[in-house]
């Protein structure tokens, strides 16, 4: 039976742009996410430079948390949440990103949310930038490839650290910062410019003399510096603040026992779990970065001040998302699949969800052991879950046993990792209340314990109802993870 430590932070997670809606209400400015259309597993999301009439932009409405926050927090309270991971929409606070003064209505919105969390005894875990930035920063500066954006972010971070001092103690700087290494993250995480009408993974606009990878890694570097400076300020504002990195982590297995396959899998795991982790936890680029930059002809603008900031602004804990595992091979054999926006080979030993993501609880235990083995600091799993189509029965019930089974396996794996010696302090399942998908923009790809009556045809009144998993997770939390049974 799994044994979780006393005070383990059980909860769930959401992101502003996928959940809040009210994209242009009360002074909020347009974010990069607001320019992305809906899509599905076969049709990618597109970027449009201006908002087109009769086009669906999932972030504009999300699950309308902006007008349902009281009801939603009550649902989380009823489940017994100890923590709730949410993000602040940077554009509610600084609508253009480079504004001199914050938007008071934006500050007020989150204050009431955090106060209610406090009343419920729920620790907010706040992401400062979850796959969005003020769109103005893309237009006027080219996004994160411009180092002036560092100061805008640091100013925003300082503003909210001061504003919510005493209400929030757990922070994450950038969501899945390592996704900026992939084409998917270039716009999504790095706010690098896309051509009007381009699909989300299209090549991004780069500075003269640079290329795609150069732009992505410069943007990533600028985020490392911004994150490190934010960590230092966050600690100065309140020494009780615990500030973490957030990485899309996982494990790639070699397809065969060919040493070349193992080496390729190892390097892939290094790039995924340790490249950003080393900078943010150890305060310097890993040894393997040098060769990577040389081999790819990447020449970054890194100043002495940057190096110092990175060394001084290391994080207090390593948090990560985990959904699935991948497979690497040097032979072009085997079927390919897309897992969390990364193409890998298909694993014959695993089952896949409707979006081609492998379901692999043991992979989570492996990932936890490897990351803890390298860093020896507290870990948090801040995203995990099963995206699925849910069916509402005639009586209104939703029997999501498949979701319960997925979570059971992963919670068991976390319990085993804790028994292996890993210092795991919290777990927030992804999309605890249904929200729009980041990858495809679908509302019908659901993760929640609470159903939101809204679908991809834009039908539904946003009313909420608990699913079977709602009662199950409540029991899991009440028993501190010792009762995972589904009866
Ligand atoms: C992560 C993102 C989340 C979230 C999740 C699930 O990469 O941090 O924002 O959405 O993946 O992905 P999707 O929404 O595409 O199912």
Tab-separated table of C-alpha atoms and ligand atoms in Angstrom:
chain	number	residue	atom	x	y	z
A	1	UNK	CA	0.000	0.000	0.000
A	2	UNK	CA	1.265	3.457	-0.927
A	3	UNK	CA	2.476	5.629	1.981
A	4	UNK	CA	2.419	9.370	1.435
A	5	UNK	CA	4.055	11.716	3.925
A	6	UNK	CA	2.053	13.754	6.391
A	7	UNK	CA	1.076	17.103	4.847
A	8	UNK	CA	1.369	15.809	1.279
A	9	UNK	CA	-0.041	18.435	-1.073
A	10	UNK	CA	-2.915	16.741	-2.927
A	11	UNK	CA	-4.703	18.844	-5.496
A	12	UNK	CA	-5.287	19.702	-9.130
A	13	UNK	CA	-4.148	22.198	-11.741
A	14	UNK	CA	-5.477	24.635	-14.336
A	15	UNK	CA	-4.044	27.371	-16.562
A	16	UNK	CA	-5.581	30.808	-17.066
A	17	UNK	CA	-5.748	30.765	-20.857
A	18	UNK	CA	-7.389	27.348	-21.007
A	19	UNK	CA	-9.812	27.904	-18.172
A	20	UNK	CA	-10.715	31.497	-17.306
A	21	UNK	CA	-12.339	32.791	-20.496
A	22	UNK	CA	-13.268	36.503	-20.227
A	23	UNK	CA	-10.281	37.165	-22.477
A	24	UNK	CA	-11.013	40.878	-22.956
A	25	UNK	CA	-12.900	41.675	-19.771
A	26	UNK	CA	-11.983	44.197	-17.036
A	27	UNK	CA	-8.935	45.568	-18.809
A	28	UNK	CA	-7.280	42.268	-19.772
A	29	UNK	CA	-5.059	42.571	-22.840
A	30	UNK	CA	-4.718	39.957	-25.606
A	31	UNK	CA	-2.217	37.195	-24.892
A	32	UNK	CA	-0.392	34.958	-27.348
A	33	UNK	CA	-2.870	32.201	-26.448
A	34	UNK	CA	-5.791	34.427	-27.455
A	35	UNK	CA	-4.601	34.367	-31.077
A	36	UNK	CA	-4.849	30.558	-31.387
A	37	UNK	CA	-7.828	28.902	-33.038
A	38	UNK	CA	-9.377	25.590	-32.029
A	39	UNK	CA	-8.267	22.311	-33.632
A	40	UNK	CA	-8.426	18.583	-32.985
A	41	UNK	CA	-6.224	15.501	-33.165
A	42	UNK	CA	-6.127	15.649	-36.990
A	43	UNK	CA	-6.229	19.426	-37.482
A	44	UNK	CA	-3.609	21.662	-35.884
A	45	UNK	CA	-4.454	24.908	-34.160
A	46	UNK	CA	-3.628	28.039	-36.159
A	47	UNK	CA	-2.323	31.445	-35.275
A	48	UNK	CA	-4.105	34.529	-36.625
A	49	UNK	CA	-2.636	38.005	-36.410
A	50	UNK	CA	-6.006	39.590	-35.809
A	51	UNK	CA	-9.155	38.108	-34.312
A	52	UNK	CA	-11.265	36.778	-37.179
A	53	UNK	CA	-15.039	36.843	-36.951
A	54	UNK	CA	-16.769	33.439	-36.942
A	55	UNK	CA	-13.574	31.722	-35.838
A	56	UNK	CA	-13.333	29.808	-32.588
A	57	UNK	CA	-10.590	30.794	-30.158
A	58	UNK	CA	-10.844	28.456	-27.138
A	59	UNK	CA	-9.123	30.834	-24.704
A	60	UNK	CA	-11.766	33.510	-25.213
A	61	UNK	CA	-14.328	31.486	-23.350
A	62	UNK	CA	-12.397	28.584	-21.735
A	63	UNK	CA	-14.556	27.151	-18.962
A	64	UNK	CA	-15.545	30.641	-17.840
A	65	UNK	CA	-13.818	30.325	-14.467
A	66	UNK	CA	-13.799	34.119	-14.398
A	67	UNK	CA	-17.523	34.009	-13.676
A	68	UNK	CA	-17.616	30.607	-11.929
A	69	UNK	CA	-14.664	30.894	-9.563
A	70	UNK	CA	-16.699	30.709	-6.363
A	71	UNK	CA	-18.519	27.581	-7.438
A	72	UNK	CA	-15.321	25.983	-8.719
A	73	UNK	CA	-13.329	26.638	-5.557
A	74	UNK	CA	-16.187	25.141	-3.593
A	75	UNK	CA	-15.887	21.954	-5.659
A	76	UNK	CA	-12.153	21.818	-4.924
A	77	UNK	CA	-12.863	22.363	-1.241
A	78	UNK	CA	-15.435	19.577	-1.264
A	79	UNK	CA	-12.814	17.220	-2.673
A	80	UNK	CA	-10.531	18.200	0.207
A	81	UNK	CA	-7.829	19.841	-1.920
A	82	UNK	CA	-4.699	20.820	0.004
A	83	UNK	CA	-3.336	22.791	-2.934
A	84	UNK	CA	-4.642	24.261	-6.160
A	85	UNK	CA	-2.270	25.024	-9.008
A	86	UNK	CA	-3.465	27.903	-11.183
A	87	UNK	CA	-1.757	30.474	-13.336
A	88	UNK	CA	-2.064	34.225	-13.382
A	89	UNK	CA	-2.801	35.663	-16.816
A	90	UNK	CA	0.056	38.135	-17.219
A	91	UNK	CA	-2.243	40.233	-19.454
A	92	UNK	CA	-4.790	40.732	-16.660
A	93	UNK	CA	-2.034	42.436	-14.657
A	94	UNK	CA	-0.063	44.097	-17.477
A	95	UNK	CA	-2.297	44.122	-20.564
A	96	UNK	CA	0.547	44.916	-22.972
A	97	UNK	CA	3.430	43.527	-20.958
A	98	UNK	CA	5.426	46.771	-21.010
A	99	UNK	CA	2.849	48.973	-19.219
A	100	UNK	CA	4.065	51.283	-16.458
A	101	UNK	CA	1.209	50.478	-14.067
A	102	UNK	CA	-0.661	47.257	-13.319
A	103	UNK	CA	-4.360	46.842	-14.015
A	104	UNK	CA	-6.138	47.054	-10.646
A	105	UNK	CA	-9.102	44.923	-11.725
A	106	UNK	CA	-6.763	42.107	-12.659
A	107	UNK	CA	-5.025	42.276	-9.288
A	108	UNK	CA	-8.417	42.283	-7.542
A	109	UNK	CA	-9.613	39.210	-9.407
A	110	UNK	CA	-6.801	36.970	-8.181
A	111	UNK	CA	-6.861	38.462	-4.689
A	112	UNK	CA	-10.427	37.275	-4.122
A	113	UNK	CA	-9.524	33.840	-5.511
A	114	UNK	CA	-6.467	33.495	-3.219
A	115	UNK	CA	-8.424	34.755	-0.209
A	116	UNK	CA	-11.104	32.161	-0.765
A	117	UNK	CA	-8.408	29.487	-1.076
A	118	UNK	CA	-7.017	30.640	2.249
A	119	UNK	CA	-10.465	30.377	3.864
A	120	UNK	CA	-10.708	26.822	2.561
A	121	UNK	CA	-7.205	25.922	3.745
A	122	UNK	CA	-6.048	25.400	0.161
A	123	UNK	CA	-2.465	26.511	-0.644
A	124	UNK	CA	-2.411	28.153	-4.063
A	125	UNK	CA	0.472	27.048	-6.286
A	126	UNK	CA	0.794	29.841	-8.797
A	127	UNK	CA	2.403	29.653	-12.239
A	128	UNK	CA	3.547	33.076	-13.434
A	129	UNK	CA	3.559	32.210	-17.117
A	130	UNK	CA	1.622	29.216	-18.356
A	131	UNK	CA	1.949	29.069	-22.156
A	132	UNK	CA	1.141	32.716	-22.648
A	133	UNK	CA	2.647	36.188	-22.760
A	134	UNK	CA	1.169	39.546	-23.685
A	135	UNK	CA	0.721	39.442	-27.463
A	136	UNK	CA	2.080	42.980	-27.696
A	137	UNK	CA	5.492	41.602	-26.679
A	138	UNK	CA	5.436	39.320	-29.737
A	139	UNK	CA	4.466	42.148	-32.073
A	140	UNK	CA	6.743	44.850	-30.705
A	141	UNK	CA	9.752	42.829	-29.499
A	142	UNK	CA	9.655	39.484	-31.298
A	143	UNK	CA	8.790	37.693	-28.045
A	144	UNK	CA	11.327	36.120	-25.708
A	145	UNK	CA	14.247	36.299	-28.159
A	146	UNK	CA	14.530	39.972	-27.106
A	147	UNK	CA	16.210	40.404	-23.731
A	148	UNK	CA	14.134	43.500	-22.902
A	149	UNK	CA	11.294	41.049	-22.214
A	150	UNK	CA	13.283	39.800	-19.191
A	151	UNK	CA	12.710	43.096	-17.370
A	152	UNK	CA	9.012	43.177	-18.231
A	153	UNK	CA	8.578	39.709	-16.773
A	154	UNK	CA	10.632	40.505	-13.683
A	155	UNK	CA	8.526	43.614	-13.073
A	156	UNK	CA	5.357	41.540	-13.400
A	157	UNK	CA	6.742	38.879	-11.047
A	158	UNK	CA	7.742	41.483	-8.474
A	159	UNK	CA	4.301	43.089	-8.663
A	160	UNK	CA	2.461	39.876	-7.902
A	161	UNK	CA	4.954	38.671	-5.271
A	162	UNK	CA	4.352	41.917	-3.378
A	163	UNK	CA	0.614	42.006	-3.998
A	164	UNK	CA	-0.078	38.466	-2.807
A	165	UNK	CA	2.493	38.257	-0.023
A	166	UNK	CA	1.051	36.068	2.722
A	167	UNK	CA	-1.682	34.690	0.464
A	168	UNK	CA	0.564	32.649	-1.851
A	169	UNK	CA	3.648	30.704	-0.768
A	170	UNK	CA	4.233	28.322	-3.671
A	171	UNK	CA	5.199	29.638	-7.109
A	172	UNK	CA	6.366	28.281	-10.462
A	173	UNK	CA	8.051	30.643	-12.910
A	174	UNK	CA	7.473	29.162	-16.402
A	175	UNK	CA	5.219	26.260	-17.301
A	176	UNK	CA	7.033	23.446	-19.145
A	177	UNK	CA	9.959	25.754	-19.869
A	178	UNK	CA	11.714	22.977	-21.794
A	179	UNK	CA	8.966	22.906	-24.432
A	180	UNK	CA	10.706	25.962	-25.851
A	181	UNK	CA	13.217	23.442	-27.207
A	182	UNK	CA	10.511	22.120	-29.550
A	183	UNK	CA	8.695	23.734	-32.512
A	184	UNK	CA	5.423	23.488	-30.522
A	185	UNK	CA	6.846	25.652	-27.745
A	186	UNK	CA	8.404	28.331	-29.938
A	187	UNK	CA	5.211	30.378	-30.066
A	188	UNK	CA	3.330	28.696	-27.233
A	189	UNK	CA	6.054	29.093	-24.603
A	190	UNK	CA	8.439	31.575	-26.231
A	191	UNK	CA	5.962	34.009	-27.818
A	192	UNK	CA	8.140	34.024	-30.967
A	193	UNK	CA	6.305	35.467	-33.965
A	194	UNK	CA	4.388	33.252	-36.378
A	195	UNK	CA	3.131	34.151	-39.857
A	196	UNK	CA	-0.554	35.047	-40.122
A	197	UNK	CA	-2.580	31.866	-40.544
A	198	UNK	CA	0.335	29.537	-39.709
A	199	UNK	CA	-0.184	26.284	-37.801
A	200	UNK	CA	1.118	26.297	-34.239
A	201	UNK	CA	4.233	24.269	-35.068
A	202	UNK	CA	5.278	26.327	-38.138
A	203	UNK	CA	8.752	27.908	-38.238
A	204	UNK	CA	8.813	31.112	-36.227
A	205	UNK	CA	10.076	34.553	-37.222
A	206	UNK	CA	13.721	34.979	-36.243
A	207	UNK	CA	16.121	37.862	-36.008
A	208	UNK	CA	18.302	38.646	-39.010
A	209	UNK	CA	21.338	36.369	-38.952
A	210	UNK	CA	19.705	33.809	-36.694
A	211	UNK	CA	17.792	30.657	-37.377
A	212	UNK	CA	14.939	28.770	-35.788
A	213	UNK	CA	16.942	26.843	-33.181
A	214	UNK	CA	19.073	29.842	-32.358
A	215	UNK	CA	15.916	31.903	-31.706
A	216	UNK	CA	14.376	29.171	-29.554
A	217	UNK	CA	17.468	28.718	-27.407
A	218	UNK	CA	18.055	32.461	-27.043
A	219	UNK	CA	14.441	32.827	-25.929
A	220	UNK	CA	14.952	29.920	-23.519
A	221	UNK	CA	18.117	31.505	-22.173
A	222	UNK	CA	16.293	34.797	-21.625
A	223	UNK	CA	13.604	32.899	-19.707
A	224	UNK	CA	16.294	31.238	-17.552
A	225	UNK	CA	17.595	34.672	-16.619
A	226	UNK	CA	14.067	36.017	-16.012
A	227	UNK	CA	13.200	32.982	-13.894
A	228	UNK	CA	16.381	33.262	-11.826
A	229	UNK	CA	15.837	36.964	-11.190
A	230	UNK	CA	12.219	36.285	-10.221
A	231	UNK	CA	13.359	33.581	-7.777
A	232	UNK	CA	15.714	36.034	-6.075
A	233	UNK	CA	13.042	38.725	-5.839
A	234	UNK	CA	10.442	36.242	-4.623
A	235	UNK	CA	12.740	35.169	-1.795
A	236	UNK	CA	13.546	38.776	-0.914
A	237	UNK	CA	9.861	39.748	-0.788
A	238	UNK	CA	8.966	36.802	1.419
A	239	UNK	CA	11.557	34.322	2.717
A	240	UNK	CA	8.702	31.827	3.148
A	241	UNK	CA	8.166	31.680	-0.612
A	242	UNK	CA	8.942	28.299	-2.196
A	243	UNK	CA	9.655	28.777	-5.890
A	244	UNK	CA	10.024	25.943	-8.348
A	245	UNK	CA	10.863	25.221	-11.955
A	246	UNK	CA	8.337	23.356	-14.116
A	247	UNK	CA	9.468	20.919	-16.764
A	248	UNK	CA	7.646	18.562	-19.141
A	249	UNK	CA	9.457	15.459	-17.895
A	250	UNK	CA	9.339	11.783	-18.693
A	251	UNK	CA	11.351	8.871	-19.917
A	252	UNK	CA	12.352	7.668	-23.370
A	253	UNK	CA	13.203	3.972	-23.658
A	254	UNK	CA	15.543	2.480	-26.255
A	255	UNK	CA	13.545	0.475	-28.830
A	256	UNK	CA	16.191	-2.261	-28.933
A	257	UNK	CA	19.244	-3.291	-26.893
A	258	UNK	CA	21.490	-1.807	-29.589
A	259	UNK	CA	23.888	0.474	-27.707
A	260	UNK	CA	23.127	3.211	-30.255
A	261	UNK	CA	19.453	3.113	-29.273
A	262	UNK	CA	20.323	3.381	-25.578
A	263	UNK	CA	22.647	6.289	-26.238
A	264	UNK	CA	19.983	8.092	-28.242
A	265	UNK	CA	17.400	7.505	-25.502
A	266	UNK	CA	19.864	8.749	-22.857
A	267	UNK	CA	20.588	11.937	-24.763
A	268	UNK	CA	16.892	12.509	-25.322
A	269	UNK	CA	16.252	12.112	-21.575
A	270	UNK	CA	19.126	14.492	-20.819
A	271	UNK	CA	17.725	17.149	-23.115
A	272	UNK	CA	14.207	16.741	-21.755
A	273	UNK	CA	14.697	16.390	-17.990
A	274	UNK	CA	18.132	17.838	-17.267
A	275	UNK	CA	18.902	20.607	-19.772
A	276	UNK	CA	16.590	23.139	-18.105
A	277	UNK	CA	16.731	21.343	-14.753
A	278	UNK	CA	20.510	21.856	-14.479
A	279	UNK	CA	20.240	25.567	-15.253
A	280	UNK	CA	17.377	26.122	-12.839
A	281	UNK	CA	18.416	23.782	-10.025
A	282	UNK	CA	22.224	23.765	-10.253
A	283	UNK	CA	22.571	27.292	-11.607
A	284	UNK	CA	24.577	26.457	-14.723
A	285	UNK	CA	24.214	24.854	-18.132
A	286	UNK	CA	24.981	21.110	-18.197
A	287	UNK	CA	28.229	19.851	-19.685
A	288	UNK	CA	26.379	18.316	-22.639
A	289	UNK	CA	24.944	21.720	-23.630
A	290	UNK	CA	28.292	22.828	-25.043
A	291	UNK	CA	28.399	20.045	-27.583
A	292	UNK	CA	24.734	20.501	-28.427
A	293	UNK	CA	25.280	24.191	-29.149
A	294	UNK	CA	28.417	23.462	-31.208
A	295	UNK	CA	26.823	20.676	-33.231
A	296	UNK	CA	23.820	22.853	-34.014
A	297	UNK	CA	25.763	26.038	-34.660
A	298	UNK	CA	23.914	27.887	-31.895
A	299	UNK	CA	25.653	30.992	-30.558
A	300	UNK	CA	23.894	32.528	-27.607
A	301	UNK	CA	24.198	35.990	-26.213
A	302	UNK	CA	25.079	35.162	-22.587
A	303	UNK	CA	26.495	37.945	-20.411
A	304	UNK	CA	28.439	37.642	-17.161
A	305	UNK	CA	25.462	39.209	-15.429
A	306	UNK	CA	23.239	36.462	-16.868
A	307	UNK	CA	25.552	33.769	-15.543
A	308	UNK	CA	25.561	35.361	-12.131
A	309	UNK	CA	21.769	35.709	-12.031
A	310	UNK	CA	21.357	32.067	-13.036
A	311	UNK	CA	23.814	30.944	-10.365
A	312	UNK	CA	22.101	33.013	-7.658
A	313	UNK	CA	18.474	32.293	-8.597
A	314	UNK	CA	18.234	28.537	-8.199
A	315	UNK	CA	14.850	27.022	-7.381
A	316	UNK	CA	13.603	25.451	-4.143
A	317	UNK	CA	11.951	22.452	-5.761
A	318	UNK	CA	11.692	20.731	-9.130
A	319	UNK	CA	8.152	20.365	-10.424
A	320	UNK	CA	7.129	18.593	-13.595
A	321	UNK	CA	4.304	17.349	-15.757
A	322	UNK	CA	4.157	13.679	-16.625
A	323	UNK	CA	1.666	12.131	-19.028
A	324	UNK	CA	3.433	9.461	-21.026
A	325	UNK	CA	6.739	7.948	-22.090
A	326	UNK	CA	8.464	7.666	-25.449
A	327	UNK	CA	10.750	5.365	-27.410
A	328	UNK	CA	13.951	6.214	-29.282
A	329	UNK	CA	15.687	4.261	-32.007
A	330	UNK	CA	18.443	4.816	-34.542
A	331	UNK	CA	16.742	2.579	-37.099
A	332	UNK	CA	13.757	4.006	-38.894
A	333	UNK	CA	11.652	1.013	-37.961
A	334	UNK	CA	8.369	0.912	-36.133
A	335	UNK	CA	5.293	3.046	-35.944
A	336	UNK	CA	5.501	6.671	-34.830
A	337	UNK	CA	3.213	8.398	-32.363
A	338	UNK	CA	2.897	11.893	-30.979
A	339	UNK	CA	3.156	12.107	-27.220
A	340	UNK	CA	2.805	15.491	-25.545
A	341	UNK	CA	3.762	17.271	-28.794
A	342	UNK	CA	6.888	15.165	-29.311
A	343	UNK	CA	7.098	12.443	-31.956
A	344	UNK	CA	8.554	9.129	-30.810
A	345	UNK	CA	8.273	5.474	-31.757
A	346	UNK	CA	5.338	3.445	-30.541
A	347	UNK	CA	5.907	1.176	-27.542
A	348	UNK	CA	4.395	-2.300	-28.148
A	349	UNK	CA	4.098	-2.909	-24.387
A	350	UNK	CA	1.867	0.066	-23.633
A	351	UNK	CA	-1.689	1.167	-24.301
A	352	UNK	CA	-2.432	4.549	-25.877
A	353	UNK	CA	-5.171	7.114	-25.325
A	354	UNK	CA	-7.286	8.598	-28.131
A	355	UNK	CA	-4.618	11.233	-28.814
A	356	UNK	CA	-1.792	8.700	-29.173
A	357	UNK	CA	-0.246	9.283	-25.734
A	358	UNK	CA	1.222	6.182	-24.068
A	359	UNK	CA	-0.127	5.329	-20.621
A	360	UNK	CA	2.854	4.322	-18.482
A	361	UNK	CA	2.649	4.610	-14.672
A	362	UNK	CA	5.994	2.842	-14.155
A	363	UNK	CA	7.540	5.527	-16.342
A	364	UNK	CA	6.531	8.027	-13.668
A	365	UNK	CA	8.355	6.039	-10.967
A	366	UNK	CA	11.432	5.846	-13.200
A	367	UNK	CA	11.247	9.592	-13.891
A	368	UNK	CA	10.876	10.459	-10.198
A	369	UNK	CA	13.857	8.295	-9.266
A	370	UNK	CA	16.073	9.688	-11.985
A	371	UNK	CA	15.282	13.338	-11.318
A	372	UNK	CA	15.612	12.975	-7.556
A	373	UNK	CA	18.846	11.059	-8.027
A	374	UNK	CA	20.316	13.966	-9.971
A	375	UNK	CA	19.112	16.903	-7.886
A	376	UNK	CA	18.295	15.717	-4.371
A	377	UNK	CA	15.719	18.492	-3.805
A	378	UNK	CA	11.944	18.146	-3.218
A	379	UNK	CA	9.876	17.169	-6.260
A	380	UNK	CA	6.278	17.890	-7.174
A	381	UNK	CA	4.210	16.283	-9.934
A	382	UNK	CA	2.131	19.277	-11.011
A	383	UNK	CA	0.407	17.780	-14.062
A	384	UNK	CA	-0.735	14.248	-14.771
A	385	UNK	CA	-3.979	12.833	-16.034
A	386	UNK	CA	-5.946	11.239	-18.818
A	387	UNK	CA	-7.493	13.265	-21.618
A	388	UNK	CA	-10.657	11.441	-22.667
A	389	UNK	CA	-14.074	11.838	-24.267
A	390	UNK	CA	-16.645	11.617	-21.461
A	391	UNK	CA	-20.208	10.411	-21.868
A	392	UNK	CA	-23.034	12.010	-19.927
A	393	UNK	CA	-25.630	9.340	-19.092
A	394	UNK	CA	-29.367	9.976	-19.283
A	395	UNK	CA	-29.466	10.564	-15.524
A	396	UNK	CA	-26.625	13.096	-15.788
A	397	UNK	CA	-23.954	10.844	-14.269
A	398	UNK	CA	-20.481	10.450	-15.799
A	399	UNK	CA	-18.809	7.135	-15.090
A	400	UNK	CA	-15.165	7.847	-15.848
A	401	UNK	CA	-13.672	4.582	-14.598
A	402	UNK	CA	-10.921	4.854	-17.258
A	403	UNK	CA	-9.756	8.121	-15.623
A	404	UNK	CA	-9.837	6.557	-12.167
A	405	UNK	CA	-7.790	3.583	-13.459
A	406	UNK	CA	-5.185	5.886	-15.009
A	407	UNK	CA	-4.825	7.946	-11.827
A	408	UNK	CA	-4.763	4.862	-9.578
A	409	UNK	CA	-1.772	3.533	-11.498
A	410	UNK	CA	0.107	6.807	-11.330
A	411	UNK	CA	-0.608	7.416	-7.644
A	412	UNK	CA	0.582	3.896	-6.902
A	413	UNK	CA	3.760	4.616	-8.864
A	414	UNK	CA	4.326	7.790	-6.824
A	415	UNK	CA	3.856	5.805	-3.614
A	416	UNK	CA	6.492	3.320	-4.800
A	417	UNK	CA	8.862	6.157	-5.680
A	418	UNK	CA	8.419	7.591	-2.186
A	419	UNK	CA	9.254	4.145	-0.806
A	420	UNK	CA	12.315	4.188	-3.103
A	421	UNK	CA	13.426	7.278	-1.157
A	422	UNK	CA	12.191	10.108	-3.387
A	423	UNK	CA	11.210	13.320	-1.568
A	424	UNK	CA	7.888	13.955	-3.310
A	425	UNK	CA	5.860	16.749	-1.686
A	426	UNK	CA	2.799	17.189	-3.874
A	427	UNK	CA	0.605	16.033	-6.725
A	428	UNK	CA	-1.771	18.174	-8.764
A	429	UNK	CA	-3.704	16.350	-11.472
A	430	UNK	CA	-4.144	18.223	-14.714
A	431	UNK	CA	-7.446	19.976	-15.531
A	432	UNK	CA	-9.195	19.083	-12.250
A	433	UNK	CA	-12.208	20.911	-13.643
A	434	UNK	CA	-12.676	20.439	-17.416
A	435	UNK	CA	-10.929	23.010	-19.570
A	436	UNK	CA	-9.720	23.568	-23.125
A	437	UNK	CA	-6.778	21.486	-24.330
A	438	UNK	CA	-3.507	23.311	-24.948
A	439	UNK	CA	-2.376	21.037	-27.766
A	440	UNK	CA	-5.566	20.794	-29.793
A	441	UNK	CA	-7.786	23.483	-28.269
A	442	UNK	CA	-10.566	20.935	-27.706
A	443	UNK	CA	-13.091	21.219	-24.887
A	444	UNK	CA	-14.061	17.606	-25.564
A	445	UNK	CA	-10.620	16.374	-24.492
A	446	UNK	CA	-11.457	16.255	-20.812
A	447	UNK	CA	-9.321	15.656	-17.736
A	448	UNK	CA	-11.594	16.834	-14.928
A	449	UNK	CA	-13.213	15.467	-11.803
A	450	UNK	CA	-15.863	18.089	-12.487
A	451	UNK	CA	-17.613	18.191	-15.842
A	452	UNK	CA	-18.145	21.524	-17.597
A	453	UNK	CA	-21.113	21.616	-19.927
A	454	UNK	CA	-19.395	23.084	-22.970
A	455	UNK	CA	-18.244	21.284	-26.122
A	456	UNK	CA	-16.269	21.799	-29.323
A	457	UNK	CA	-19.373	22.938	-31.168
A	458	UNK	CA	-19.529	25.753	-28.644
A	459	UNK	CA	-22.750	24.380	-27.190
A	460	UNK	CA	-23.516	24.274	-23.483
A	461	UNK	CA	-24.127	26.655	-20.609
A	462	UNK	CA	-20.908	26.023	-18.642
A	463	UNK	CA	-22.841	24.391	-15.808
A	464	UNK	CA	-20.743	22.114	-13.600
A	465	UNK	CA	-21.370	18.563	-12.351
A	466	UNK	CA	-19.168	16.111	-10.432
A	467	UNK	CA	-18.067	12.934	-12.216
A	468	UNK	CA	-17.568	9.540	-10.560
A	469	UNK	CA	-13.859	10.391	-10.226
A	470	UNK	CA	-14.806	13.391	-8.063
A	471	UNK	CA	-15.968	11.119	-5.226
A	472	UNK	CA	-13.068	8.756	-5.784
A	473	UNK	CA	-10.395	11.497	-5.561
A	474	UNK	CA	-12.079	12.910	-2.450
A	475	UNK	CA	-11.597	9.515	-0.804
A	476	UNK	CA	-7.986	9.287	-2.001
A	477	UNK	CA	-7.194	12.648	-0.421
A	478	UNK	CA	-9.093	11.901	2.802
A	479	UNK	CA	-7.094	8.677	3.205
A	480	UNK	CA	-3.804	10.419	2.265
A	481	UNK	CA	-3.437	8.041	-0.663
A	482	UNK	CA	-3.922	4.806	1.253
A	483	UNK	CA	-7.360	4.044	-0.234
A	484	UNK	CA	-7.253	4.019	-4.026
A	485	UNK	CA	-10.107	1.547	-4.446
A	486	UNK	CA	-12.878	2.248	-6.927
A	487	UNK	CA	-16.121	0.885	-5.526
B	1	LIG	C1	0.793	20.362	-20.836
B	1	LIG	C2	0.399	21.793	-20.582
B	1	LIG	C3	-0.997	21.994	-20.140
B	1	LIG	C4	-1.975	20.946	-20.583
B	1	LIG	C5	-1.437	19.561	-20.720
B	1	LIG	C6	-2.312	18.585	-21.445
B	1	LIG	O1	1.727	20.317	-21.840
B	1	LIG	O2	1.218	22.380	-19.599
B	1	LIG	O3	-1.350	23.315	-20.373
B	1	LIG	O4	-2.911	21.361	-21.440
B	1	LIG	O5	-0.177	19.516	-21.294
B	1	LIG	O6	-2.183	18.753	-22.817
B	1	LIG	P1	-3.434	18.908	-23.751
B	1	LIG	O7	-4.186	20.060	-23.228
B	1	LIG	O8	-2.889	19.164	-25.103
B	1	LIG	O9	-4.172	17.637	-23.641
